[in-house]
mmCIF file of C-alpha atoms in Angstrom:
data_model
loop_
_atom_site.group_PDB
_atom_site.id
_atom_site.type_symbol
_atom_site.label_atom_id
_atom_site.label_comp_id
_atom_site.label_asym_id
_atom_site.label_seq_id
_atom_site.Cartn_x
_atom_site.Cartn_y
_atom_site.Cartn_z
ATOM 1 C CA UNK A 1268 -8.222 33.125 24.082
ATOM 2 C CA UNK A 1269 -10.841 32.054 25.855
ATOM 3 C CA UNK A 1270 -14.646 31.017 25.363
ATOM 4 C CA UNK A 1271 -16.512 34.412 26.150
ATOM 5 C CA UNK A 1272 -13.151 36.588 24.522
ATOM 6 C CA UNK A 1273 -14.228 34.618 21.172
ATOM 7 C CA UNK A 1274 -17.855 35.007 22.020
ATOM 8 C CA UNK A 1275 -17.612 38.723 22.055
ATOM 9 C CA UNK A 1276 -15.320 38.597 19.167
ATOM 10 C CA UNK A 1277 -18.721 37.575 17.243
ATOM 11 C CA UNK A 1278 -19.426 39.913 14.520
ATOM 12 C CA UNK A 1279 -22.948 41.033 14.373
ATOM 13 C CA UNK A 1280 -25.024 43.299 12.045
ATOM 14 C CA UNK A 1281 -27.696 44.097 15.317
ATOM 15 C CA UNK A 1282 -26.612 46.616 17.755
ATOM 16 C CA UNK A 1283 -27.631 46.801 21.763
ATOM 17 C CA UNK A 1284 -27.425 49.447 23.967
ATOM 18 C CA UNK A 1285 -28.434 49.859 27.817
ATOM 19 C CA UNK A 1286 -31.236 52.589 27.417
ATOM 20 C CA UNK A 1287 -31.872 52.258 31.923
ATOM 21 C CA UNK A 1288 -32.142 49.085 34.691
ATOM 22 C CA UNK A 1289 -34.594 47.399 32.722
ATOM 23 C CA UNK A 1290 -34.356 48.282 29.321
ATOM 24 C CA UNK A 1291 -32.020 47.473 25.905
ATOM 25 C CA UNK A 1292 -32.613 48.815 22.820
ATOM 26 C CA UNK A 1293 -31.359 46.502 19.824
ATOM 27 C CA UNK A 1294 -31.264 47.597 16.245
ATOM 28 C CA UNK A 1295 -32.296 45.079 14.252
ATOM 29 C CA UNK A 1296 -30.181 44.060 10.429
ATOM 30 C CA UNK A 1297 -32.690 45.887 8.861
ATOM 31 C CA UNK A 1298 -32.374 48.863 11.110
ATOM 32 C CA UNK A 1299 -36.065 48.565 13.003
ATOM 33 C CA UNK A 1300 -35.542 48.973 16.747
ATOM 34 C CA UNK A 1301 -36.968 46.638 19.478
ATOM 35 C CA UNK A 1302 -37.120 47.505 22.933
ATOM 36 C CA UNK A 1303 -35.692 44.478 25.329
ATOM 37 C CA UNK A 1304 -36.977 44.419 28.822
ATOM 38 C CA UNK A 1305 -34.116 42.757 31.240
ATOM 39 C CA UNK A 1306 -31.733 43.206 33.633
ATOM 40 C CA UNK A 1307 -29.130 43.860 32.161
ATOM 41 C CA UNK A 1308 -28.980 47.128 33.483
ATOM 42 C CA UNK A 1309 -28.929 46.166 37.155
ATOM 43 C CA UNK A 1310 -25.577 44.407 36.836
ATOM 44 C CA UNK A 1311 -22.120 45.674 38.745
ATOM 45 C CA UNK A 1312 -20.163 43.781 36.642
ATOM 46 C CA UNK A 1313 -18.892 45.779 33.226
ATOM 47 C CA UNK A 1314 -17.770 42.694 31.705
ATOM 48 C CA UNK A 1315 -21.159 40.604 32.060
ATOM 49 C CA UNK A 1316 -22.999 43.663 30.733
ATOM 50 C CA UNK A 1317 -21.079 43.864 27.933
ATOM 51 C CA UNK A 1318 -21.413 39.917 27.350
ATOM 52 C CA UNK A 1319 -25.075 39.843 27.823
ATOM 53 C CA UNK A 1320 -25.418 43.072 25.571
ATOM 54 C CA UNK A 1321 -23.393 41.020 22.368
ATOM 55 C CA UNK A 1322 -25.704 37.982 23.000
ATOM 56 C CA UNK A 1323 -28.584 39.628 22.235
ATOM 57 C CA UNK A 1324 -26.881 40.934 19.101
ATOM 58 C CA UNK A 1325 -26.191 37.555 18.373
ATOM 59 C CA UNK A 1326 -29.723 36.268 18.887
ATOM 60 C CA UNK A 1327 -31.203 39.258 16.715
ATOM 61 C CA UNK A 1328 -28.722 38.420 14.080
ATOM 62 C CA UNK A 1329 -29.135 34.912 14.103
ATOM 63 C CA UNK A 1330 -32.863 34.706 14.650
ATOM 64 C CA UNK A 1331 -33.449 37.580 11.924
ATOM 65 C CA UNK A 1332 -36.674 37.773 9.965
ATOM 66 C CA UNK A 1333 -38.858 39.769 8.063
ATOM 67 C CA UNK A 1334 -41.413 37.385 10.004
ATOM 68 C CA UNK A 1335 -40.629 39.823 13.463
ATOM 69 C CA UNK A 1336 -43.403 37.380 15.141
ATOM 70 C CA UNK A 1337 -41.491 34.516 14.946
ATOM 71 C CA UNK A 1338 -37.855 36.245 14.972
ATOM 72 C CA UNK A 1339 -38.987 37.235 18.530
ATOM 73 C CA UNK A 1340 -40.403 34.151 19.475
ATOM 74 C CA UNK A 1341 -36.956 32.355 18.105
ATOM 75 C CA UNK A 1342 -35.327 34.823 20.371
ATOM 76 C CA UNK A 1343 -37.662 34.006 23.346
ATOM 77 C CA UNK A 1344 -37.371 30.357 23.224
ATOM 78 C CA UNK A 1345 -33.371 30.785 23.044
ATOM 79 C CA UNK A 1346 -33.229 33.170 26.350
ATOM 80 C CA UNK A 1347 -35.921 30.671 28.344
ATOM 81 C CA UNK A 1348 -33.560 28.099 26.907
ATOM 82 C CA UNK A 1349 -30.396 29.045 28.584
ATOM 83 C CA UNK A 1350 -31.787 32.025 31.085
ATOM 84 C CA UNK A 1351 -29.474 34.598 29.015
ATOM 85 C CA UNK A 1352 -29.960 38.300 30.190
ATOM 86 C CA UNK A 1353 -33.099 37.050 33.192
ATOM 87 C CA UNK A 1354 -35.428 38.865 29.257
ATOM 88 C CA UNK A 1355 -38.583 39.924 30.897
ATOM 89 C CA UNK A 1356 -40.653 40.961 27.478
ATOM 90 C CA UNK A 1357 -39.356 42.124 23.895
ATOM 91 C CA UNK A 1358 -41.581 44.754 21.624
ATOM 92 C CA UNK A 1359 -42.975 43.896 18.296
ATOM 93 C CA UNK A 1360 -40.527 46.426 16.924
ATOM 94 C CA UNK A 1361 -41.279 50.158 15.692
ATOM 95 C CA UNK A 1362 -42.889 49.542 12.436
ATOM 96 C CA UNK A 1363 -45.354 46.943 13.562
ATOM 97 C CA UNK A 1364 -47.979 49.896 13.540
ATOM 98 C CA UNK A 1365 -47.278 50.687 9.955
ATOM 99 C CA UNK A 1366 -47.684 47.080 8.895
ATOM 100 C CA UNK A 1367 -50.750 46.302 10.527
ATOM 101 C CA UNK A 1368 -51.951 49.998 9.098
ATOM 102 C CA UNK A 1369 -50.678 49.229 5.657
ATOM 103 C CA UNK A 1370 -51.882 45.638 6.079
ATOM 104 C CA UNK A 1371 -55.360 46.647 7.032
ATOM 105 C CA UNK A 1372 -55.432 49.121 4.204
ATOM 106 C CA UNK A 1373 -54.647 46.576 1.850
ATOM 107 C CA UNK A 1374 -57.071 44.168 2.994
ATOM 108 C CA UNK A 1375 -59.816 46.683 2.928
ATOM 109 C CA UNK A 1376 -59.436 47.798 -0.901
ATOM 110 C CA UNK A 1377 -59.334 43.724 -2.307
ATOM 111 C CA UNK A 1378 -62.304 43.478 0.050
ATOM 112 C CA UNK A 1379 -64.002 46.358 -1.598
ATOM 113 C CA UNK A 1380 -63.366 45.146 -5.274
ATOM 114 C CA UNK A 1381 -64.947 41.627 -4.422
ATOM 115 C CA UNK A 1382 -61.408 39.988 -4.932
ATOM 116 C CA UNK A 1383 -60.535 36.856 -2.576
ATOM 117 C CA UNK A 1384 -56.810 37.003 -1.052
ATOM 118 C CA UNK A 1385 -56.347 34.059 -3.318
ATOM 119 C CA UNK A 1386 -56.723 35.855 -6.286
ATOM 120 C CA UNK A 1387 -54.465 38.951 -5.099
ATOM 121 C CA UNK A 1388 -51.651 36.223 -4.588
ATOM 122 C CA UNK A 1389 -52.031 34.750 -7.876
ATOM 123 C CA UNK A 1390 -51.681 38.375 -9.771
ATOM 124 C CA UNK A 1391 -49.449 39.293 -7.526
ATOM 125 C CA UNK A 1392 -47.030 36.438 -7.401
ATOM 126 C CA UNK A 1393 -47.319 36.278 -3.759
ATOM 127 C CA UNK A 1394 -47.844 32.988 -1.838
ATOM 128 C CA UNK A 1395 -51.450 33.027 -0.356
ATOM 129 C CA UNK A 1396 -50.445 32.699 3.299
ATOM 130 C CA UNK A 1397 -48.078 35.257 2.611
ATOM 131 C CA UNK A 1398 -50.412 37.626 1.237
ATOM 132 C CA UNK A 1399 -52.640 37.002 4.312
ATOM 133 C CA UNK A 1400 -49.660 37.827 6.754
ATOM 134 C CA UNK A 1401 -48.987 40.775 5.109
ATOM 135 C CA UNK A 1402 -52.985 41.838 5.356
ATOM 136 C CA UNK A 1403 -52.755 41.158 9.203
ATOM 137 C CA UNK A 1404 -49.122 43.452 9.706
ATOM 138 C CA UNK A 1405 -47.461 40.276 10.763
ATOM 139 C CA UNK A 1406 -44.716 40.471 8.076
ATOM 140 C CA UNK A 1407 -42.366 43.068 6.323
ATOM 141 C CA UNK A 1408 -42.364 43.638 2.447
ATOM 142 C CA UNK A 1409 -40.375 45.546 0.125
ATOM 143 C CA UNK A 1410 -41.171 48.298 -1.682
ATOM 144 C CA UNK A 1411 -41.393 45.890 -4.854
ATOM 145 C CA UNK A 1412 -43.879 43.254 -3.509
ATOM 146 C CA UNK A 1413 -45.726 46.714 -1.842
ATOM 147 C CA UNK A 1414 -45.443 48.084 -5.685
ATOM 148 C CA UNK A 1415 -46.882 44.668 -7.099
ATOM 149 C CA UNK A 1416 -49.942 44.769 -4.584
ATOM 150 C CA UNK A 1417 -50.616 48.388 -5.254
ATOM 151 C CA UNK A 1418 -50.253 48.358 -9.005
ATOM 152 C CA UNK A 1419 -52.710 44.690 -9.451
ATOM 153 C CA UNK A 1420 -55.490 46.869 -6.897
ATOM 154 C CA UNK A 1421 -54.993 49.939 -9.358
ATOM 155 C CA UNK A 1422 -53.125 52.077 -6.612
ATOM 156 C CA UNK A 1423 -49.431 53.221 -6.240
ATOM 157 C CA UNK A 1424 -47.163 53.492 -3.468
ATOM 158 C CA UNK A 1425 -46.369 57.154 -2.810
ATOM 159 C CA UNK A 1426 -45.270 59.173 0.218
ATOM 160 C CA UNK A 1427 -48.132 61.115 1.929
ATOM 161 C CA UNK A 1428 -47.659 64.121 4.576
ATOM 162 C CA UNK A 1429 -48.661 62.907 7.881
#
């Protein structure tokens, strides 16, 4: 067997799929979709496509983070680093929106009870400069640590209508 027959033998969790010429879709481990701007599209060859395709799997798998900033940025520096799949530009993922919105939110009712971030971390359990990347939608929490937040503000996390 050779080199790339074992490379696409690679398990992965992330999926990639040619959406047109210029653009992949890759579903991310924890199922949030980014949008991959290459050429992957443009090429004749099945085999290469199909290649190119399970290395990004591979880089979303193995750069995976709730931190999607610097997941992509991992991912960046490995495609400028060996010129995989000619990546033009990669999207912040679909739920950046809600976690700068929820972030905001957050941000805006510790700032209206007079309480520093610090002091939200330390009831919270959070680390500070986590706290403060949550607050600016630059990283992913679970419902628990969302729960914790809510709960030391004197909120709760429900589902709204849109």
């Amino acid at each position: 067997m050779d080199k790339i027959q074992k490379f696409l033998q690679t398990p992965t969790e992330s999926s990639a799929q040619i959406i047109n010429r210029n653009e992949v879709e890759v579903i991310a481990p924890d199922g949030e979709v980014f949008t991959v701007y290459c050429r992957i599209g443009t090429l004749l060859n099945e085999d290469m496509q199909k290649y190119e395709l399970h290395w990004l799997e591979v880089m979303f798998d193995e750069y995976f983070s709730l931190d999607k900033e610097n997941m992509i940025q991992n991912i960046w520096r490995n495609a400028m680093k060996f010129s995989n799949c000619n990546v033009l530009g990669i999207s912040t993922g679909t739920r950046h929106i809600d976690r700068t919105r929820i972030g905001a939110r957050i941000r805006e009712i510790r700032e209206a009870r007079g309480m520093d971030a610090r002091d939200l971390a330390k009831l919270t359990g959070i680390d500070a400069s986590n706290l403060s990347r949550i607050e600016n939608g630059k990283y992913s929490v679970g419902f628990d640590i969302l729960a914790k937040i809510a709960t030391s503000l004197g909120k709760k996390v429900d589902l709204v209508d849109l």
